[in-house]
């Protein structure tokens, strides 16, 4: 039964906190997550379509119905083995609409490689760590958000906003078909704001919001000068060394201290709003990772700006001769694979040709450049009203520990929501960098899950309060 607004305001904060504590202390959350982990939804597996469809229908469907959503599984025209689920709960035309996202697929389970006899498909608690494939990426994260929504509906009888939920099943293989699906269903997916949970926090102890993702593109540099190798004593000084040439060509793109020296590989600017958002972000204090090299990268940028606000060019692989069994010979062919991680404002139009022109101008026309598939960069401006509102909401629960990142350093399909659907995006991750996602012994931290649930519960509760949230407005139609 719907209770009065006055009753909600007077009693709900305490009652919700008590219910949340019981939900975790009773083992109910663990049990629900265990059911999700048990579903072998490997996106690259032979039975991917069957497992993912079953996950959507048998796991997600009933949970969404408890939130009061109608739902359906829809086909992926680009990748038939990776269907989508779209759910909807409508409460009125004068309230905002939030689009939520999660992905059901996981990477390979890697059974037999987990420590202490752990099974990737059986959730196992060891102290604060809950081990299982998908526990952190992404089943535990979307369960936290959906369970928080369910709790609000059960206690209040309403959300106070319209809800659309999109769950995909191909994120781990690059989200094939997601952009096309969103473009074809713009009206169905129209919203005021996007809220999702994926990726890691800045650190386990640092609640985080991030607003987008850097893009990435691989560049291959190759010098194919002659067939075979030639004796380094007889021909040294007479024949151009392909390995030396490729290494020197790389040095014209990025120097030996990690600073990009080719203008074509840099963004137009570091916006003031991005710089301000990163001013208090400390990436050097992250526990469990390697020590940050303070003399690496552009010295005019802070550590946070280098990884979240700027571009980086990394050499991923070098290939010339055989380093394990070197011959006394000059290699005739050498190759390097580099990766450009880039932020919004980087011009990708004709990038391989512009890099080639740079190498030609520096005396290396014999080094040829080709680019692989690029995934785009995207972000919402930190000054956007919905971002400011979300940050204020989360700070009411966690205080000044909150970090707001303009984007993460890695990749997510954020561009689908910003560029295709035209939405401001707010990501609220419930994992941390040491969770071992994509590796054996993936795990979710129980304290982090509890705090993430409180953050989600508070955010959605605040979203239902018209007094503090940005006013809903007709959204401009994204360009075709």
mmCIF file of N, CA, C and O in Angstrom, residues 109-185:
data_model
loop_
_atom_site.group_PDB
_atom_site.id
_atom_site.type_symbol
_atom_site.label_atom_id
_atom_site.label_comp_id
_atom_site.label_asym_id
_atom_site.label_seq_id
_atom_site.Cartn_x
_atom_site.Cartn_y
_atom_site.Cartn_z
ATOM 1 N N UNK A 109 35.788 -18.642 -17.477
ATOM 2 C CA UNK A 109 35.887 -18.980 -16.056
ATOM 3 C C UNK A 109 37.282 -19.337 -15.598
ATOM 4 O O UNK A 109 37.641 -19.124 -14.451
ATOM 5 N N UNK A 110 38.114 -19.908 -16.486
ATOM 6 C CA UNK A 110 39.485 -20.317 -16.167
ATOM 7 C C UNK A 110 39.526 -21.320 -15.013
ATOM 8 O O UNK A 110 40.370 -21.233 -14.112
ATOM 9 N N UNK A 111 38.602 -22.256 -15.043
ATOM 10 C CA UNK A 111 38.565 -23.303 -14.015
ATOM 11 C C UNK A 111 39.894 -24.045 -13.977
ATOM 12 O O UNK A 111 40.518 -24.302 -15.000
ATOM 13 N N UNK A 112 40.328 -24.392 -12.775
ATOM 14 C CA UNK A 112 41.592 -25.084 -12.591
ATOM 15 C C UNK A 112 42.760 -24.161 -12.333
ATOM 16 O O UNK A 112 43.844 -24.617 -11.959
ATOM 17 N N UNK A 113 42.553 -22.857 -12.539
ATOM 18 C CA UNK A 113 43.626 -21.886 -12.324
ATOM 19 C C UNK A 113 43.381 -21.016 -11.095
ATOM 20 O O UNK A 113 44.207 -20.164 -10.783
ATOM 21 N N UNK A 114 42.264 -21.230 -10.418
ATOM 22 C CA UNK A 114 41.959 -20.437 -9.228
ATOM 23 C C UNK A 114 42.681 -21.042 -8.024
ATOM 24 O O UNK A 114 42.933 -22.251 -7.963
ATOM 25 N N UNK A 115 43.005 -20.194 -7.058
ATOM 26 C CA UNK A 115 43.728 -20.645 -5.884
ATOM 27 C C UNK A 115 42.855 -21.401 -4.898
ATOM 28 O O UNK A 115 41.626 -21.262 -4.886
ATOM 29 N N UNK A 116 43.486 -22.214 -4.072
ATOM 30 C CA UNK A 116 42.838 -22.896 -2.954
ATOM 31 C C UNK A 116 41.634 -23.737 -3.382
ATOM 32 O O UNK A 116 40.672 -23.899 -2.643
ATOM 33 N N UNK A 117 41.696 -24.301 -4.595
ATOM 34 C CA UNK A 117 40.614 -25.166 -5.054
ATOM 35 C C UNK A 117 39.310 -24.457 -5.332
ATOM 36 O O UNK A 117 38.244 -25.091 -5.368
ATOM 37 N N UNK A 118 39.341 -23.163 -5.542
ATOM 38 C CA UNK A 118 38.101 -22.412 -5.782
ATOM 39 C C UNK A 118 37.525 -22.749 -7.153
ATOM 40 O O UNK A 118 38.256 -22.949 -8.117
ATOM 41 N N UNK A 119 36.203 -22.770 -7.202
ATOM 42 C CA UNK A 119 35.475 -23.000 -8.443
ATOM 43 C C UNK A 119 34.920 -21.665 -8.925
ATOM 44 O O UNK A 119 34.233 -20.973 -8.156
ATOM 45 N N UNK A 120 35.187 -21.271 -10.165
ATOM 46 C CA UNK A 120 34.723 -19.955 -10.617
ATOM 47 C C UNK A 120 33.212 -19.787 -10.587
ATOM 48 O O UNK A 120 32.718 -18.657 -10.529
ATOM 49 N N UNK A 121 32.464 -20.898 -10.614
ATOM 50 C CA UNK A 121 31.003 -20.810 -10.701
ATOM 51 C C UNK A 121 30.322 -21.033 -9.365
ATOM 52 O O UNK A 121 29.094 -21.157 -9.304
ATOM 53 N N UNK A 122 31.097 -21.098 -8.297
ATOM 54 C CA UNK A 122 30.551 -21.250 -6.949
ATOM 55 C C UNK A 122 31.042 -20.090 -6.087
ATOM 56 O O UNK A 122 32.246 -19.973 -5.823
ATOM 57 N N UNK A 123 30.131 -19.225 -5.677
ATOM 58 C CA UNK A 123 30.524 -18.095 -4.843
ATOM 59 C C UNK A 123 31.034 -18.603 -3.504
ATOM 60 O O UNK A 123 30.363 -19.398 -2.836
ATOM 61 N N UNK A 124 32.213 -18.151 -3.133
ATOM 62 C CA UNK A 124 32.857 -18.661 -1.917
ATOM 63 C C UNK A 124 33.373 -17.482 -1.098
ATOM 64 O O UNK A 124 34.107 -16.632 -1.606
ATOM 65 N N UNK A 125 32.979 -17.442 0.167
ATOM 66 C CA UNK A 125 33.385 -16.359 1.063
ATOM 67 C C UNK A 125 34.629 -16.778 1.836
ATOM 68 O O UNK A 125 34.645 -17.834 2.474
ATOM 69 N N UNK A 126 35.642 -15.932 1.778
ATOM 70 C CA UNK A 126 36.861 -16.116 2.569
ATOM 71 C C UNK A 126 37.185 -14.762 3.185
ATOM 72 O O UNK A 126 37.737 -13.882 2.531
ATOM 73 N N UNK A 127 36.797 -14.594 4.433
ATOM 74 C CA UNK A 127 36.947 -13.288 5.063
ATOM 75 C C UNK A 127 36.069 -12.271 4.352
ATOM 76 O O UNK A 127 34.882 -12.509 4.125
ATOM 77 N N UNK A 128 36.655 -11.145 3.963
ATOM 78 C CA UNK A 128 35.901 -10.088 3.299
ATOM 79 C C UNK A 128 35.794 -10.298 1.796
ATOM 80 O O UNK A 128 35.095 -9.549 1.114
ATOM 81 N N UNK A 129 36.443 -11.327 1.279
ATOM 82 C CA UNK A 129 36.456 -11.552 -0.163
ATOM 83 C C UNK A 129 35.441 -12.636 -0.558
ATOM 84 O O UNK A 129 35.455 -13.726 0.016
ATOM 85 N N UNK A 130 34.615 -12.317 -1.524
ATOM 86 C CA UNK A 130 33.647 -13.265 -2.063
ATOM 87 C C UNK A 130 34.091 -13.619 -3.476
ATOM 88 O O UNK A 130 33.973 -12.812 -4.395
ATOM 89 N N UNK A 131 34.612 -14.843 -3.638
ATOM 90 C CA UNK A 131 35.217 -15.266 -4.888
ATOM 91 C C UNK A 131 34.176 -15.870 -5.831
ATOM 92 O O UNK A 131 33.334 -16.668 -5.411
ATOM 93 N N UNK A 132 34.298 -15.529 -7.108
ATOM 94 C CA UNK A 132 33.443 -16.130 -8.121
ATOM 95 C C UNK A 132 33.510 -15.323 -9.402
ATOM 96 O O UNK A 132 33.651 -14.093 -9.373
ATOM 97 N N UNK A 133 33.399 -16.007 -10.535
ATOM 98 C CA UNK A 133 33.449 -15.289 -11.807
ATOM 99 C C UNK A 133 32.195 -14.424 -11.973
ATOM 100 O O UNK A 133 31.082 -14.899 -11.874
ATOM 101 N N UNK A 134 32.417 -13.148 -12.184
ATOM 102 C CA UNK A 134 31.323 -12.199 -12.313
ATOM 103 C C UNK A 134 30.928 -11.543 -11.008
ATOM 104 O O UNK A 134 30.093 -10.636 -11.008
ATOM 105 N N UNK A 135 31.516 -11.975 -9.891
ATOM 106 C CA UNK A 135 31.155 -11.372 -8.601
ATOM 107 C C UNK A 135 31.400 -9.870 -8.612
ATOM 108 O O UNK A 135 30.622 -9.090 -8.043
ATOM 109 N N UNK A 136 32.470 -9.450 -9.297
ATOM 110 C CA UNK A 136 32.785 -8.020 -9.402
ATOM 111 C C UNK A 136 32.425 -7.461 -10.768
ATOM 112 O O UNK A 136 32.047 -6.298 -10.890
ATOM 113 N N UNK A 137 32.559 -8.275 -11.803
ATOM 114 C CA UNK A 137 32.405 -7.788 -13.180
ATOM 115 C C UNK A 137 31.456 -8.702 -13.952
ATOM 116 O O UNK A 137 31.879 -9.673 -14.548
ATOM 117 N N UNK A 138 30.179 -8.432 -13.952
ATOM 118 C CA UNK A 138 29.500 -7.247 -13.479
ATOM 119 C C UNK A 138 28.274 -7.630 -12.653
ATOM 120 O O UNK A 138 27.453 -6.795 -12.305
ATOM 121 N N UNK A 139 28.140 -8.937 -12.340
ATOM 122 C CA UNK A 139 26.906 -9.414 -11.709
ATOM 123 C C UNK A 139 26.701 -8.816 -10.324
ATOM 124 O O UNK A 139 25.587 -8.398 -9.979
ATOM 125 N N UNK A 140 27.755 -8.764 -9.532
ATOM 126 C CA UNK A 140 27.613 -8.174 -8.202
ATOM 127 C C UNK A 140 27.239 -6.707 -8.276
ATOM 128 O O UNK A 140 26.460 -6.208 -7.455
ATOM 129 N N UNK A 141 27.767 -6.015 -9.278
ATOM 130 C CA UNK A 141 27.511 -4.578 -9.382
ATOM 131 C C UNK A 141 26.071 -4.285 -9.793
ATOM 132 O O UNK A 141 25.413 -3.422 -9.206
ATOM 133 N N UNK A 142 25.553 -4.985 -10.811
ATOM 134 C CA UNK A 142 24.167 -4.660 -11.160
ATOM 135 C C UNK A 142 23.175 -5.250 -10.166
ATOM 136 O O UNK A 142 22.084 -4.715 -9.993
ATOM 137 N N UNK A 143 23.554 -6.314 -9.445
ATOM 138 C CA UNK A 143 22.676 -6.808 -8.386
ATOM 139 C C UNK A 143 22.531 -5.769 -7.278
ATOM 140 O O UNK A 143 21.425 -5.547 -6.754
ATOM 141 N N UNK A 144 23.617 -5.127 -6.893
ATOM 142 C CA UNK A 144 23.550 -4.083 -5.857
ATOM 143 C C UNK A 144 22.536 -3.017 -6.241
ATOM 144 O O UNK A 144 21.670 -2.626 -5.441
ATOM 145 N N UNK A 145 22.607 -2.534 -7.464
ATOM 146 C CA UNK A 145 21.705 -1.456 -7.889
ATOM 147 C C UNK A 145 20.256 -1.922 -7.968
ATOM 148 O O UNK A 145 19.337 -1.227 -7.514
ATOM 149 N N UNK A 146 20.025 -3.103 -8.548
ATOM 150 C CA UNK A 146 18.655 -3.589 -8.690
ATOM 151 C C UNK A 146 18.048 -3.946 -7.332
ATOM 152 O O UNK A 146 16.860 -3.692 -7.083
ATOM 153 N N UNK A 147 18.853 -4.515 -6.437
ATOM 154 C CA UNK A 147 18.341 -4.837 -5.106
ATOM 155 C C UNK A 147 18.012 -3.576 -4.316
ATOM 156 O O UNK A 147 17.051 -3.548 -3.536
ATOM 157 N N UNK A 148 18.796 -2.515 -4.521
ATOM 158 C CA UNK A 148 18.486 -1.236 -3.860
ATOM 159 C C UNK A 148 17.165 -0.675 -4.372
ATOM 160 O O UNK A 148 16.335 -0.179 -3.585
ATOM 161 N N UNK A 149 16.926 -0.752 -5.663
ATOM 162 C CA UNK A 149 15.654 -0.300 -6.229
ATOM 163 C C UNK A 149 14.491 -1.117 -5.679
ATOM 164 O O UNK A 149 13.430 -0.582 -5.335
ATOM 165 N N UNK A 150 14.677 -2.429 -5.586
ATOM 166 C CA UNK A 150 13.630 -3.300 -5.043
ATOM 167 C C UNK A 150 13.305 -2.925 -3.607
ATOM 168 O O UNK A 150 12.127 -2.883 -3.219
ATOM 169 N N UNK A 151 14.330 -2.633 -2.820
ATOM 170 C CA UNK A 151 14.111 -2.282 -1.427
ATOM 171 C C UNK A 151 13.311 -0.989 -1.312
ATOM 172 O O UNK A 151 12.416 -0.868 -0.466
ATOM 173 N N UNK A 152 13.597 -0.022 -2.165
ATOM 174 C CA UNK A 152 12.838 1.224 -2.135
ATOM 175 C C UNK A 152 11.376 0.990 -2.491
ATOM 176 O O UNK A 152 10.474 1.531 -1.841
ATOM 177 N N UNK A 153 11.130 0.192 -3.501
ATOM 178 C CA UNK A 153 9.753 -0.092 -3.910
ATOM 179 C C UNK A 153 9.010 -0.821 -2.795
ATOM 180 O O UNK A 153 7.849 -0.522 -2.490
ATOM 181 N N UNK A 154 9.670 -1.768 -2.162
ATOM 182 C CA UNK A 154 9.025 -2.535 -1.094
ATOM 183 C C UNK A 154 8.688 -1.657 0.103
ATOM 184 O O UNK A 154 7.669 -1.870 0.776
ATOM 185 N N UNK A 155 9.519 -0.668 0.387
ATOM 186 C CA UNK A 155 9.305 0.168 1.573
ATOM 187 C C UNK A 155 8.431 1.380 1.310
ATOM 188 O O UNK A 155 7.696 1.816 2.196
ATOM 189 N N UNK A 156 8.524 1.912 0.093
ATOM 190 C CA UNK A 156 7.786 3.139 -0.202
ATOM 191 C C UNK A 156 6.596 2.931 -1.127
ATOM 192 O O UNK A 156 5.735 3.800 -1.234
ATOM 193 N N UNK A 157 6.593 1.828 -1.819
ATOM 194 C CA UNK A 157 5.549 1.589 -2.787
ATOM 195 C C UNK A 157 5.751 2.366 -4.070
ATOM 196 O O UNK A 157 4.901 2.335 -4.962
ATOM 197 N N UNK A 158 6.858 3.060 -4.205
ATOM 198 C CA UNK A 158 7.137 3.890 -5.378
ATOM 199 C C UNK A 158 8.633 4.160 -5.445
ATOM 200 O O UNK A 158 9.382 3.904 -4.491
ATOM 201 N N UNK A 159 9.052 4.676 -6.580
ATOM 202 C CA UNK A 159 10.415 5.178 -6.726
ATOM 203 C C UNK A 159 10.450 6.699 -6.753
ATOM 204 O O UNK A 159 11.384 7.317 -6.270
ATOM 205 N N UNK A 160 9.432 7.295 -7.366
ATOM 206 C CA UNK A 160 9.428 8.736 -7.552
ATOM 207 C C UNK A 160 10.064 9.156 -8.859
ATOM 208 O O UNK A 160 10.247 10.344 -9.124
ATOM 209 N N UNK A 161 10.396 8.184 -9.711
ATOM 210 C CA UNK A 161 10.944 8.450 -11.039
ATOM 211 C C UNK A 161 10.635 7.253 -11.930
ATOM 212 O O UNK A 161 10.273 6.171 -11.446
ATOM 213 N N UNK A 162 10.744 7.457 -13.215
ATOM 214 C CA UNK A 162 10.590 6.366 -14.170
ATOM 215 C C UNK A 162 11.919 5.638 -14.328
ATOM 216 O O UNK A 162 12.986 6.251 -14.258
ATOM 217 N N UNK A 163 11.834 4.352 -14.557
ATOM 218 C CA UNK A 163 13.034 3.524 -14.628
ATOM 219 C C UNK A 163 13.043 2.710 -15.918
ATOM 220 O O UNK A 163 12.052 2.062 -16.258
ATOM 221 N N UNK A 164 14.163 2.779 -16.625
ATOM 222 C CA UNK A 164 14.419 1.879 -17.744
ATOM 223 C C UNK A 164 15.726 1.150 -17.450
ATOM 224 O O UNK A 164 16.711 1.782 -17.046
ATOM 225 N N UNK A 165 15.718 -0.158 -17.619
ATOM 226 C CA UNK A 165 16.908 -0.974 -17.367
ATOM 227 C C UNK A 165 17.310 -1.646 -18.671
ATOM 228 O O UNK A 165 16.482 -2.274 -19.336
ATOM 229 N N UNK A 166 18.585 -1.516 -19.025
ATOM 230 C CA UNK A 166 19.151 -2.174 -20.202
ATOM 231 C C UNK A 166 20.269 -3.097 -19.739
ATOM 232 O O UNK A 166 21.229 -2.638 -19.114
ATOM 233 N N UNK A 167 20.146 -4.367 -20.053
ATOM 234 C CA UNK A 167 21.195 -5.333 -19.726
ATOM 235 C C UNK A 167 21.650 -5.985 -21.027
ATOM 236 O O UNK A 167 20.836 -6.536 -21.769
ATOM 237 N N UNK A 168 22.938 -5.890 -21.294
ATOM 238 C CA UNK A 168 23.487 -6.515 -22.495
ATOM 239 C C UNK A 168 24.245 -7.784 -22.129
ATOM 240 O O UNK A 168 24.533 -8.042 -20.945
ATOM 241 N N UNK A 169 24.603 -8.565 -23.141
ATOM 242 C CA UNK A 169 25.284 -9.836 -22.872
ATOM 243 C C UNK A 169 26.543 -10.002 -23.724
ATOM 244 O O UNK A 169 27.030 -11.123 -23.886
ATOM 245 N N UNK A 170 27.102 -8.875 -24.216
ATOM 246 C CA UNK A 170 28.302 -8.974 -25.031
ATOM 247 C C UNK A 170 29.378 -7.969 -24.681
ATOM 248 O O UNK A 170 30.286 -7.727 -25.474
ATOM 249 N N UNK A 171 29.313 -7.398 -23.480
ATOM 250 C CA UNK A 171 30.259 -6.348 -23.123
ATOM 251 C C UNK A 171 31.698 -6.840 -23.133
ATOM 252 O O UNK A 171 32.614 -6.107 -23.540
ATOM 253 N N UNK A 172 31.919 -8.071 -22.709
ATOM 254 C CA UNK A 172 33.287 -8.579 -22.617
ATOM 255 C C UNK A 172 33.910 -8.867 -23.980
ATOM 256 O O UNK A 172 35.114 -9.137 -24.065
ATOM 257 N N UNK A 173 33.116 -8.813 -25.038
ATOM 258 C CA UNK A 173 33.666 -8.967 -26.390
ATOM 259 C C UNK A 173 33.431 -7.699 -27.205
ATOM 260 O O UNK A 173 33.324 -7.729 -28.429
ATOM 261 N N UNK A 174 33.357 -6.550 -26.511
ATOM 262 C CA UNK A 174 33.294 -5.281 -27.202
ATOM 263 C C UNK A 174 31.913 -4.726 -27.449
ATOM 264 O O UNK A 174 31.745 -3.804 -28.254
ATOM 265 N N UNK A 175 30.889 -5.263 -26.793
ATOM 266 C CA UNK A 175 29.511 -4.773 -26.938
ATOM 267 C C UNK A 175 29.050 -4.721 -28.394
ATOM 268 O O UNK A 175 28.523 -3.716 -28.859
ATOM 269 N N UNK A 176 29.213 -5.817 -29.152
ATOM 270 C CA UNK A 176 28.776 -5.780 -30.549
ATOM 271 C C UNK A 176 27.263 -5.555 -30.631
ATOM 272 O O UNK A 176 26.489 -6.205 -29.945
ATOM 273 N N UNK A 177 26.876 -4.622 -31.462
ATOM 274 C CA UNK A 177 25.457 -4.357 -31.682
ATOM 275 C C UNK A 177 24.819 -3.407 -30.699
ATOM 276 O O UNK A 177 23.669 -2.995 -30.902
ATOM 277 N N UNK A 178 25.512 -3.012 -29.635
ATOM 278 C CA UNK A 178 24.891 -2.157 -28.625
ATOM 279 C C UNK A 178 24.574 -0.776 -29.199
ATOM 280 O O UNK A 178 23.489 -0.231 -28.980
ATOM 281 N N UNK A 179 25.517 -0.187 -29.928
ATOM 282 C CA UNK A 179 25.282 1.142 -30.497
ATOM 283 C C UNK A 179 24.133 1.105 -31.498
ATOM 284 O O UNK A 179 23.279 2.000 -31.517
ATOM 285 N N UNK A 180 24.103 0.074 -32.323
ATOM 286 C CA UNK A 180 23.031 -0.045 -33.310
ATOM 287 C C UNK A 180 21.681 -0.262 -32.633
ATOM 288 O O UNK A 180 20.659 0.300 -33.052
ATOM 289 N N UNK A 181 21.669 -1.053 -31.565
ATOM 290 C CA UNK A 181 20.443 -1.298 -30.816
ATOM 291 C C UNK A 181 19.927 -0.004 -30.200
ATOM 292 O O UNK A 181 18.726 0.303 -30.270
ATOM 293 N N UNK A 182 20.823 0.760 -29.600
ATOM 294 C CA UNK A 182 20.423 2.021 -28.968
ATOM 295 C C UNK A 182 19.912 3.011 -30.010
ATOM 296 O O UNK A 182 18.919 3.714 -29.781
ATOM 297 N N UNK A 183 20.589 3.069 -31.157
ATOM 298 C CA UNK A 183 20.164 3.994 -32.198
ATOM 299 C C UNK A 183 18.775 3.643 -32.718
ATOM 300 O O UNK A 183 17.953 4.531 -32.999
ATOM 301 N N UNK A 184 18.495 2.353 -32.836
ATOM 302 C CA UNK A 184 17.197 1.918 -33.354
ATOM 303 C C UNK A 184 16.077 2.106 -32.336
ATOM 304 O O UNK A 184 14.898 2.145 -32.709
ATOM 305 N N UNK A 185 16.417 2.234 -31.054
ATOM 306 C CA UNK A 185 15.404 2.310 -29.997
ATOM 307 C C UNK A 185 15.591 3.560 -29.139
ATOM 308 O O UNK A 185 15.401 3.529 -27.921
#
